[in-house]
C-alpha cells in the first residue's frame, strides 16, 4: 500500500521539493496551506497547477483543532513539519508571532498527532536549523557544528526554533514517538523566496544583466554561510524518517562562504567582474569593465544581532543515512543565476 505523507508549509521552498520527491516515490501527498477561501488563495491555484497530485488541506499551524482534525481524517504515515515564519530578519520585527508559529506551532502539530491517537504509528520530522548555533563568539565551529554542539540562538527565529527542537526531543523521550529533528544548514535554489539573500542576489544579477535593474542593495557582506541545494536536502529529510530509530541529524556541505563571494560568483556567471571600493556602509561593488556601481550597502538589511559564521559537519548523516549533497557551491550559484536569467528574460 502507498504510504501517506502530510507536509506543512507545502507552498514554501522545501515543501515544493519534498512534495515532488515523495510523489515520485509513490506516496499519497497531502500539503497544508494557511488561508481561508481556497479558490481565491494565490498559492492554492499555483500549487494546483504545478503539483496537481498534492491534496491540499487548508489549516493554520496556530489552530490545534484543525491540525487534530486533519490527523484524524488522514492518519498519515509521515508528517513533515516545514511551516514556519522562516525569515530571520523578519523575526526581529514580529517576534511574538514568530514564537507562536515557529515555536509553539511545533507543539500544536505534535499534540495533534497524539490527540488523533497516532503517536505510536506516525513518524514526525521537525525542520530544525543551524540558526540555533551561535557563531564565533559563542561556539567555535572550526570543524563544523555537529548534532552535539552547544546552542546559542541569536534571533527570535532561532530561539523559537530551539523550542521546536527540544519539544520534538521531549515527545520522543516522553511518549516514544518517532520524532526526528533535522538540523539543516542553509539550502537554496530556484524555489528560494526572493527575501533570502542568495535569491535576492541571483535575481538582481539577472535583472542587472538584462538592463531591468541598476543596483543591488545588501546588508552584511561578511557573514558566512554553509550553503547547499534544497533538492539535495529534502532527500535527507526523507531518509531520516526511514531509519529504525528517531534522532537528530545535521545536513550541511562542510564548506562556508561569505555573501561577498556569492555576489562575485553570481556576477561572474554573467561575465561581469566585481571589484570592491570603500569601507563599511560606504563600500561599493563596481563593474570592473564599465566603472558602474552595481552593489551598495543599505543598513536597513543589517540585523540587531547576527550569526557571523555557519559551518556544518554532516558526518552523521553521511554515515548513518548514506546522504551526500550533490550540488557544490559554484554549481548552486550557477543553477540559480541561470534560472533567473531565463525567468527574467521570459517576463519581457
Ligand atoms: P519557506 O519557504 O519560508 O516556507 C515556509 C512555509 O510555511 C510558507 O509557505 C508559509 O506559508 C508557511 N507558514 C508560515 N506560517 C504558517 C502558519 N501559521 N500555518 C501554516 N503555514 C504557515 O521556508 P523553507 O525555506 O521552505 O524552509 C522550510 C522549513 O525549514 C522552515 O521551517 C524553515 O524555518 C526551516 N529551515 C529552512 C532552512 C533553509 O535554508 N531553507 C534551513 C533550516 C531550517 P505562507 O506562504 O502562507 O507564508
Ligand atoms: N535576507 C537578506 N537580505 N540577508 C542579507 C542581506 C539582504 O539584503 N544582506 C546580507 N545578508 C546576510 C544576512 O545578514 C545573513 O548573514 C546572510 O545574509 C543570510 O541571510 P538569509 O539569506 O536571510 O538567511 P539566514 O541565514 O538568515 O536564514 C536562512 O537559513 C537558516 C539556516 O541557517 C533561513 O532559511 C532560515 O529559515 C534558516 O533556518
Short mmCIF file of C-alpha atoms and ligand atoms in Angstrom, two decimals:
data_model
loop_
_atom_site.label_atom_id
_atom_site.label_comp_id
_atom_site.label_asym_id
_atom_site.label_seq_id
_atom_site.Cartn_x
_atom_site.Cartn_y
_atom_site.Cartn_z
CA UNK A 1 0.00 0.00 0.00
CA UNK A 2 1.21 3.51 -0.81
CA UNK A 3 2.42 5.49 2.18
CA UNK A 4 0.74 8.79 3.08
CA UNK A 5 2.67 11.95 3.90
CA UNK A 6 1.41 15.25 5.34
CA UNK A 7 3.56 18.33 4.69
CA UNK A 8 3.01 21.63 6.49
CA UNK A 9 4.46 24.63 4.63
CA UNK A 10 3.99 22.85 1.30
CA UNK A 11 3.97 26.17 -0.61
CA UNK A 12 7.43 27.08 0.69
CA UNK A 13 10.78 26.29 -0.89
CA UNK A 14 11.35 22.91 0.80
CA UNK A 15 7.68 21.96 0.66
CA UNK A 16 7.75 22.11 -3.15
CA UNK A 17 10.89 19.99 -3.47
CA UNK A 18 9.67 17.48 -0.88
CA UNK A 19 6.16 17.07 -2.33
CA UNK A 20 7.71 16.29 -5.72
CA UNK A 21 10.19 13.81 -4.23
CA UNK A 22 7.54 11.95 -2.21
CA UNK A 23 5.16 11.83 -5.17
CA UNK A 24 7.95 10.30 -7.28
CA UNK A 25 8.49 7.73 -4.51
CA UNK A 26 4.83 6.72 -4.78
CA UNK A 27 3.46 8.49 -1.69
CA UNK A 28 -0.01 9.96 -1.40
CA UNK A 29 0.93 13.56 -0.59
CA UNK A 30 -1.19 15.95 1.50
CA UNK A 31 0.02 19.55 1.71
CA UNK A 32 -1.14 22.14 4.21
CA UNK A 33 -1.78 25.76 3.24
CA UNK A 34 -2.95 28.55 5.51
CA UNK A 35 -5.74 30.87 4.43
CA UNK A 36 -9.50 30.74 4.05
CA UNK A 37 -11.05 30.81 0.61
CA UNK A 38 -9.38 28.06 -1.37
CA UNK A 39 -10.16 29.35 -4.85
CA UNK A 40 -9.04 32.92 -4.17
CA UNK A 41 -5.80 31.90 -2.43
CA UNK A 42 -2.96 32.71 -4.88
CA UNK A 43 -0.75 29.88 -3.59
CA UNK A 44 -3.68 27.45 -3.91
CA UNK A 45 -4.11 27.88 -7.67
CA UNK A 46 -0.32 27.98 -8.18
CA UNK A 47 0.12 24.70 -6.30
CA UNK A 48 -2.87 23.07 -8.04
CA UNK A 49 -1.34 23.96 -11.39
CA UNK A 50 2.25 22.94 -10.64
CA UNK A 51 1.60 19.89 -8.46
CA UNK A 52 -1.91 18.61 -9.13
CA UNK A 53 -1.12 15.44 -7.20
CA UNK A 54 -0.87 17.32 -3.87
CA UNK A 55 -4.08 17.02 -1.87
CA UNK A 56 -4.45 20.45 -0.32
CA UNK A 57 -5.59 20.86 3.27
CA UNK A 58 -6.43 24.42 4.39
CA UNK A 59 -5.27 24.84 8.01
CA UNK A 60 -3.07 27.05 10.14
CA UNK A 61 -0.27 25.81 12.36
CA UNK A 62 -1.73 28.02 15.10
CA UNK A 63 -5.01 26.08 15.03
CA UNK A 64 -4.69 22.87 17.04
CA UNK A 65 -8.28 21.79 16.35
CA UNK A 66 -7.78 21.99 12.59
CA UNK A 67 -4.50 20.08 12.83
CA UNK A 68 -6.06 17.35 15.02
CA UNK A 69 -8.98 17.04 12.58
CA UNK A 70 -6.56 16.67 9.69
CA UNK A 71 -4.61 13.97 11.55
CA UNK A 72 -7.81 12.06 12.45
CA UNK A 73 -9.01 12.13 8.84
CA UNK A 74 -5.73 11.47 7.00
CA UNK A 75 -3.84 9.27 9.50
CA UNK A 76 -0.55 9.97 7.73
CA UNK A 77 2.42 7.60 7.97
CA UNK A 78 4.77 10.57 7.94
CA UNK A 79 4.37 14.24 8.94
CA UNK A 80 6.96 16.78 7.75
CA UNK A 81 6.59 19.99 9.75
CA UNK A 82 8.11 22.64 7.48
CA UNK A 83 5.70 25.53 8.15
CA UNK A 84 7.24 28.47 9.99
CA UNK A 85 7.99 32.13 9.88
CA UNK A 86 11.40 31.34 8.44
CA UNK A 87 12.96 34.75 7.72
CA UNK A 88 15.48 35.63 10.43
CA UNK A 89 15.38 39.39 9.74
CA UNK A 90 11.58 39.43 9.82
CA UNK A 91 11.53 37.60 13.16
CA UNK A 92 13.07 40.70 14.82
CA UNK A 93 10.14 42.74 13.54
CA UNK A 94 7.45 40.26 14.59
CA UNK A 95 8.95 38.23 17.45
CA UNK A 96 5.66 37.34 19.15
CA UNK A 97 4.09 35.86 16.02
CA UNK A 98 7.38 34.08 15.32
CA UNK A 99 7.29 32.49 18.78
CA UNK A 100 3.67 31.42 18.26
CA UNK A 101 4.15 29.88 14.79
CA UNK A 102 7.78 28.81 14.61
CA UNK A 103 7.93 27.70 18.25
CA UNK A 104 4.51 26.75 19.63
CA UNK A 105 3.30 25.63 16.20
CA UNK A 106 5.58 22.60 16.55
CA UNK A 107 3.85 21.67 19.82
CA UNK A 108 0.46 22.04 18.12
CA UNK A 109 1.49 19.59 15.39
CA UNK A 110 2.87 17.06 17.89
CA UNK A 111 -0.24 17.35 20.09
CA UNK A 112 -2.50 16.91 17.04
CA UNK A 113 -0.77 13.61 16.30
CA UNK A 114 -1.23 12.50 19.91
CA UNK A 115 -4.88 13.64 20.10
CA UNK A 116 -5.57 11.57 16.99
CA UNK A 117 -4.01 8.54 18.76
CA UNK A 118 -1.23 8.28 16.18
CA UNK A 119 1.80 8.76 18.43
CA UNK A 120 2.91 5.15 18.02
CA UNK A 121 2.39 4.96 14.25
CA UNK A 122 3.01 8.37 12.63
CA UNK A 123 6.60 9.44 12.08
CA UNK A 124 7.35 13.14 12.62
CA UNK A 125 10.03 15.35 11.05
CA UNK A 126 10.80 18.76 12.57
CA UNK A 127 12.57 21.39 10.47
CA UNK A 128 15.26 22.50 12.92
CA UNK A 129 18.01 24.86 11.88
CA UNK A 130 21.65 25.88 12.09
CA UNK A 131 20.36 29.27 13.34
CA UNK A 132 20.18 27.57 16.75
CA UNK A 133 24.01 27.72 16.86
CA UNK A 134 25.58 30.99 17.83
CA UNK A 135 28.52 31.82 15.60
CA UNK A 136 32.10 32.55 16.55
CA UNK A 137 31.66 34.30 19.90
CA UNK A 138 29.56 31.52 21.36
CA UNK A 139 30.56 28.25 19.82
CA UNK A 140 33.66 27.96 17.64
CA UNK A 141 32.90 25.82 14.62
CA UNK A 142 36.48 25.03 13.46
CA UNK A 143 35.47 21.57 12.29
CA UNK A 144 31.82 22.44 11.77
CA UNK A 145 28.86 22.16 14.13
CA UNK A 146 27.65 18.64 14.87
CA UNK A 147 24.41 17.41 16.46
CA UNK A 148 26.17 17.73 19.85
CA UNK A 149 27.34 21.35 19.52
CA UNK A 150 26.14 23.93 22.04
CA UNK A 151 23.21 26.14 21.07
CA UNK A 152 23.16 29.92 21.39
CA UNK A 153 20.43 31.33 19.11
CA UNK A 154 20.87 34.96 18.06
CA UNK A 155 17.39 35.84 16.77
CA UNK A 156 13.74 35.45 17.82
CA UNK A 157 13.56 32.92 14.98
CA UNK A 158 16.48 30.90 16.36
CA UNK A 159 15.03 30.98 19.88
CA UNK A 160 11.62 29.81 18.64
CA UNK A 161 13.25 27.02 16.60
CA UNK A 162 15.17 25.88 19.66
CA UNK A 163 11.86 25.41 21.48
CA UNK A 164 10.62 23.36 18.50
CA UNK A 165 13.80 21.29 18.57
CA UNK A 166 13.54 20.49 22.28
CA UNK A 167 9.80 19.79 22.31
CA UNK A 168 10.40 17.32 19.46
CA UNK A 169 13.05 15.55 21.54
CA UNK A 170 10.76 15.70 24.56
CA UNK A 171 7.90 13.96 22.73
CA UNK A 172 10.37 11.33 21.53
CA UNK A 173 11.53 10.69 25.09
CA UNK A 174 8.15 11.08 26.83
CA UNK A 175 5.80 9.22 24.52
CA UNK A 176 8.13 7.03 22.47
CA UNK A 177 7.19 8.94 19.31
CA UNK A 178 9.25 8.57 16.18
CA UNK A 179 10.03 12.30 16.29
CA UNK A 180 13.15 13.32 14.40
CA UNK A 181 14.84 16.68 14.10
CA UNK A 182 16.79 17.68 11.00
CA UNK A 183 19.27 20.45 11.86
CA UNK A 184 19.63 21.88 8.39
CA UNK A 185 22.18 24.45 7.30
CA UNK A 186 21.16 26.98 4.65
CA UNK A 187 19.85 25.45 1.46
CA UNK A 188 18.85 27.41 -1.58
CA UNK A 189 17.79 27.05 -5.21
CA UNK A 190 15.32 28.18 -7.84
CA UNK A 191 12.39 27.87 -5.40
CA UNK A 192 14.01 30.09 -2.74
CA UNK A 193 11.95 33.13 -1.68
CA UNK A 194 13.33 36.44 -3.03
CA UNK A 195 13.63 37.84 0.51
CA UNK A 196 16.57 35.49 1.26
CA UNK A 197 20.00 36.73 0.30
CA UNK A 198 21.01 34.16 -2.35
CA UNK A 199 17.80 34.53 -4.38
CA UNK A 200 17.86 38.30 -3.93
CA UNK A 201 21.34 38.26 -5.44
CA UNK A 202 20.67 35.82 -8.31
CA UNK A 203 17.50 37.69 -9.26
CA UNK A 204 19.19 41.10 -9.16
CA UNK A 205 22.23 39.88 -11.11
CA UNK A 206 19.94 38.55 -13.86
CA UNK A 207 17.91 41.77 -13.93
CA UNK A 208 21.05 43.96 -14.00
CA UNK A 209 22.48 41.87 -16.85
CA UNK A 210 19.21 42.29 -18.78
CA UNK A 211 19.10 46.06 -18.11
CA UNK A 212 16.00 45.79 -15.90
CA UNK A 213 17.63 46.94 -12.63
CA UNK A 214 20.53 49.31 -11.81
CA UNK A 215 21.80 48.40 -8.37
CA UNK A 216 21.65 45.59 -5.81
CA UNK A 217 21.34 46.76 -2.17
CA UNK A 218 22.55 44.42 0.56
CA UNK A 219 23.35 44.38 4.29
CA UNK A 220 26.23 42.43 5.87
CA UNK A 221 28.57 41.13 3.14
CA UNK A 222 30.96 39.38 5.52
CA UNK A 223 28.79 36.83 7.29
CA UNK A 224 29.48 33.27 6.20
CA UNK A 225 27.01 30.55 5.40
CA UNK A 226 27.20 26.83 4.64
CA UNK A 227 25.03 26.80 1.51
CA UNK A 228 23.68 23.67 -0.19
CA UNK A 229 20.95 22.90 -2.73
CA UNK A 230 17.42 22.39 -1.36
CA UNK A 231 16.76 19.45 -3.72
CA UNK A 232 19.58 17.51 -2.03
CA UNK A 233 18.34 18.35 1.46
CA UNK A 234 14.76 17.07 1.09
CA UNK A 235 16.23 13.65 0.19
CA UNK A 236 17.98 13.78 3.59
CA UNK A 237 14.69 14.63 5.35
CA UNK A 238 13.01 11.59 3.81
CA UNK A 239 15.94 9.33 4.71
CA UNK A 240 15.69 10.45 8.35
CA UNK A 241 12.15 9.09 8.59
CA UNK A 242 13.14 5.72 7.03
CA UNK A 243 15.55 4.83 9.87
CA UNK A 244 14.90 2.24 12.59
CA UNK A 245 15.24 4.90 15.29
CA UNK A 246 14.42 8.63 15.51
CA UNK A 247 17.23 11.11 16.22
CA UNK A 248 18.87 14.43 15.35
CA UNK A 249 20.76 14.86 12.09
CA UNK A 250 22.81 17.75 10.69
CA UNK A 251 22.59 18.29 6.93
CA UNK A 252 25.33 20.59 5.62
CA UNK A 253 28.05 20.79 2.98
CA UNK A 254 31.05 21.26 5.31
CA UNK A 255 32.07 24.45 3.42
CA UNK A 256 31.41 28.05 4.29
CA UNK A 257 31.40 31.17 2.05
CA UNK A 258 30.78 34.88 2.53
CA UNK A 259 27.88 36.80 0.99
CA UNK A 260 30.59 38.75 -0.87
CA UNK A 261 31.82 35.53 -2.54
CA UNK A 262 28.26 34.68 -3.60
CA UNK A 263 27.88 38.15 -5.16
CA UNK A 264 31.21 37.90 -7.02
CA UNK A 265 30.47 34.45 -8.39
CA UNK A 266 26.91 35.32 -9.40
CA UNK A 267 28.05 38.34 -11.41
CA UNK A 268 30.88 36.27 -12.91
CA UNK A 269 28.26 33.86 -14.29
CA UNK A 270 27.03 36.73 -16.48
CA UNK A 271 30.55 37.85 -17.48
CA UNK A 272 30.74 40.78 -15.03
CA UNK A 273 33.76 41.15 -12.75
CA UNK A 274 33.11 42.98 -9.49
CA UNK A 275 35.78 44.96 -7.64
CA UNK A 276 35.16 46.41 -4.16
CA UNK A 277 35.85 50.02 -3.11
CA UNK A 278 35.32 51.84 0.20
CA UNK A 279 34.56 50.52 3.67
CA UNK A 280 31.64 49.53 5.87
CA UNK A 281 28.37 51.23 4.84
CA UNK A 282 30.22 53.15 2.12
CA UNK A 283 31.51 50.03 0.41
CA UNK A 284 30.57 49.70 -3.26
CA UNK A 285 30.71 46.83 -5.75
CA UNK A 286 31.89 48.19 -9.09
CA UNK A 287 31.75 46.64 -12.56
CA UNK A 288 35.46 46.47 -13.43
CA UNK A 289 34.82 46.89 -17.15
CA UNK A 290 32.46 49.90 -17.06
CA UNK A 291 33.16 51.50 -13.65
CA UNK A 292 29.42 51.42 -12.88
CA UNK A 293 28.29 50.85 -9.29
CA UNK A 294 26.29 47.64 -9.15
CA UNK A 295 26.26 46.85 -5.40
CA UNK A 296 25.59 49.20 -2.46
CA UNK A 297 25.21 48.71 1.27
CA UNK A 298 21.85 49.56 2.82
CA UNK A 299 21.89 49.43 6.66
CA UNK A 300 18.17 48.60 6.55
CA UNK A 301 19.27 45.00 5.89
CA UNK A 302 21.54 44.76 8.96
CA UNK A 303 20.17 42.72 11.87
CA UNK A 304 20.18 43.67 15.58
CA UNK A 305 22.24 40.51 16.21
CA UNK A 306 23.92 38.36 13.60
CA UNK A 307 25.27 34.82 13.32
CA UNK A 308 28.63 35.65 11.75
CA UNK A 309 29.55 32.16 10.56
CA UNK A 310 27.78 28.86 9.95
CA UNK A 311 29.66 25.70 9.10
CA UNK A 312 28.16 22.23 9.50
CA UNK A 313 29.65 18.77 9.89
CA UNK A 314 27.39 16.27 8.09
CA UNK A 315 29.39 13.16 9.11
CA UNK A 316 26.49 11.52 10.99
CA UNK A 317 24.06 12.00 8.07
CA UNK A 318 26.65 10.70 5.63
CA UNK A 319 27.43 7.57 7.64
CA UNK A 320 24.01 6.72 9.13
CA UNK A 321 21.70 7.92 6.36
CA UNK A 322 24.08 7.42 3.43
CA UNK A 323 23.21 11.02 2.47
CA UNK A 324 25.55 13.20 0.45
CA UNK A 325 24.93 16.55 -1.18
CA UNK A 326 25.32 16.54 -4.97
CA UNK A 327 25.42 20.27 -5.82
CA UNK A 328 28.52 22.23 -4.73
CA UNK A 329 28.83 25.98 -4.13
CA UNK A 330 29.75 27.05 -7.70
CA UNK A 331 27.08 24.65 -9.03
CA UNK A 332 24.46 26.24 -6.77
CA UNK A 333 25.30 29.82 -7.82
CA UNK A 334 25.27 28.82 -11.50
CA UNK A 335 21.95 27.00 -11.20
CA UNK A 336 20.28 29.98 -9.53
CA UNK A 337 21.65 32.66 -11.89
CA UNK A 338 20.80 30.58 -14.97
CA UNK A 339 17.26 30.04 -13.68
CA UNK A 340 16.74 33.75 -13.01
CA UNK A 341 18.25 34.80 -16.36
CA UNK A 342 15.72 32.52 -18.08
CA UNK A 343 12.86 33.66 -15.87
CA UNK A 344 13.58 37.39 -16.19
CA UNK A 345 14.19 37.18 -19.96
CA UNK A 346 10.87 35.32 -20.37
CA UNK A 347 8.98 38.01 -18.44
CA UNK A 348 9.94 40.62 -21.04
P1 LIG B 1 9.62 28.97 3.48
O1 LIG B 1 9.88 28.97 2.02
O2 LIG B 1 9.54 30.26 4.22
O3 LIG B 1 8.26 28.15 3.74
C1 LIG B 1 7.59 28.17 4.96
C2 LIG B 1 6.11 27.97 4.71
O4 LIG B 1 5.42 27.96 5.97
C3 LIG B 1 5.45 29.07 3.87
O5 LIG B 1 4.86 28.51 2.73
C4 LIG B 1 4.41 29.66 4.81
O6 LIG B 1 3.18 29.96 4.21
C5 LIG B 1 4.16 28.52 5.78
N1 LIG B 1 3.58 29.04 7.03
C6 LIG B 1 4.02 30.08 7.76
N2 LIG B 1 3.22 30.28 8.82
C7 LIG B 1 2.25 29.33 8.75
C8 LIG B 1 1.12 29.02 9.55
N3 LIG B 1 0.83 29.73 10.64
N4 LIG B 1 0.33 27.99 9.20
C9 LIG B 1 0.62 27.28 8.08
N5 LIG B 1 1.66 27.53 7.26
C10 LIG B 1 2.47 28.55 7.61
O7 LIG B 1 10.72 28.08 4.23
P2 LIG B 1 11.68 26.95 3.63
O8 LIG B 1 12.96 27.57 3.21
O9 LIG B 1 10.90 26.09 2.70
O10 LIG B 1 12.02 26.14 4.96
C11 LIG B 1 11.17 25.08 5.42
C12 LIG B 1 11.38 24.92 6.93
O11 LIG B 1 12.73 24.59 7.20
C13 LIG B 1 11.08 26.17 7.75
O12 LIG B 1 10.53 25.74 8.99
C14 LIG B 1 12.45 26.78 7.98
O13 LIG B 1 12.45 27.56 9.15
C15 LIG B 1 13.31 25.54 8.09
N6 LIG B 1 14.70 25.68 7.67
C16 LIG B 1 14.99 26.19 6.45
C17 LIG B 1 16.32 26.28 6.03
C18 LIG B 1 16.68 26.84 4.69
O14 LIG B 1 17.86 27.16 4.49
N7 LIG B 1 15.75 26.93 3.75
C19 LIG B 1 17.34 25.82 6.90
C20 LIG B 1 17.00 25.29 8.13
C21 LIG B 1 15.66 25.20 8.50
P3 LIG B 1 2.87 31.38 3.51
O15 LIG B 1 3.37 31.16 2.13
O16 LIG B 1 1.38 31.48 3.62
O17 LIG B 1 3.61 32.43 4.28
N1 LIG B 2 17.93 38.28 3.67
C1 LIG B 2 19.00 39.09 3.50
N2 LIG B 2 18.87 40.20 2.71
N3 LIG B 2 20.17 38.76 4.08
C2 LIG B 2 21.23 39.56 3.87
C3 LIG B 2 21.16 40.70 3.07
C4 LIG B 2 19.92 41.05 2.47
O1 LIG B 2 19.78 42.04 1.78
N4 LIG B 2 22.39 41.26 3.03
C5 LIG B 2 23.20 40.49 3.75
N5 LIG B 2 22.50 39.46 4.28
C6 LIG B 2 23.07 38.43 5.17
C7 LIG B 2 22.26 38.21 6.46
O2 LIG B 2 22.58 39.23 7.41
C8 LIG B 2 22.78 36.82 6.84
O3 LIG B 2 24.02 36.93 7.50
C9 LIG B 2 23.01 36.13 5.50
O4 LIG B 2 22.99 37.17 4.51
C10 LIG B 2 21.96 35.10 5.12
O5 LIG B 2 20.68 35.67 5.25
P1 LIG B 2 19.37 34.92 4.73
O6 LIG B 2 19.52 34.51 3.32
O7 LIG B 2 18.20 35.75 5.10
O8 LIG B 2 19.39 33.53 5.55
P2 LIG B 2 19.66 33.23 7.09
O9 LIG B 2 20.99 32.55 7.18
O10 LIG B 2 19.44 34.40 7.94
O11 LIG B 2 18.49 32.19 7.39
C11 LIG B 2 18.19 31.12 6.49
O12 LIG B 2 18.95 29.99 6.86
C12 LIG B 2 18.64 29.43 8.15
C13 LIG B 2 19.56 28.23 8.38
O13 LIG B 2 20.80 28.67 8.84
C14 LIG B 2 16.69 30.85 6.55
O14 LIG B 2 16.34 29.94 5.53
C15 LIG B 2 16.28 30.27 7.89
O15 LIG B 2 14.92 29.87 7.83
C16 LIG B 2 17.16 29.03 8.15
O16 LIG B 2 16.82 28.43 9.38
#
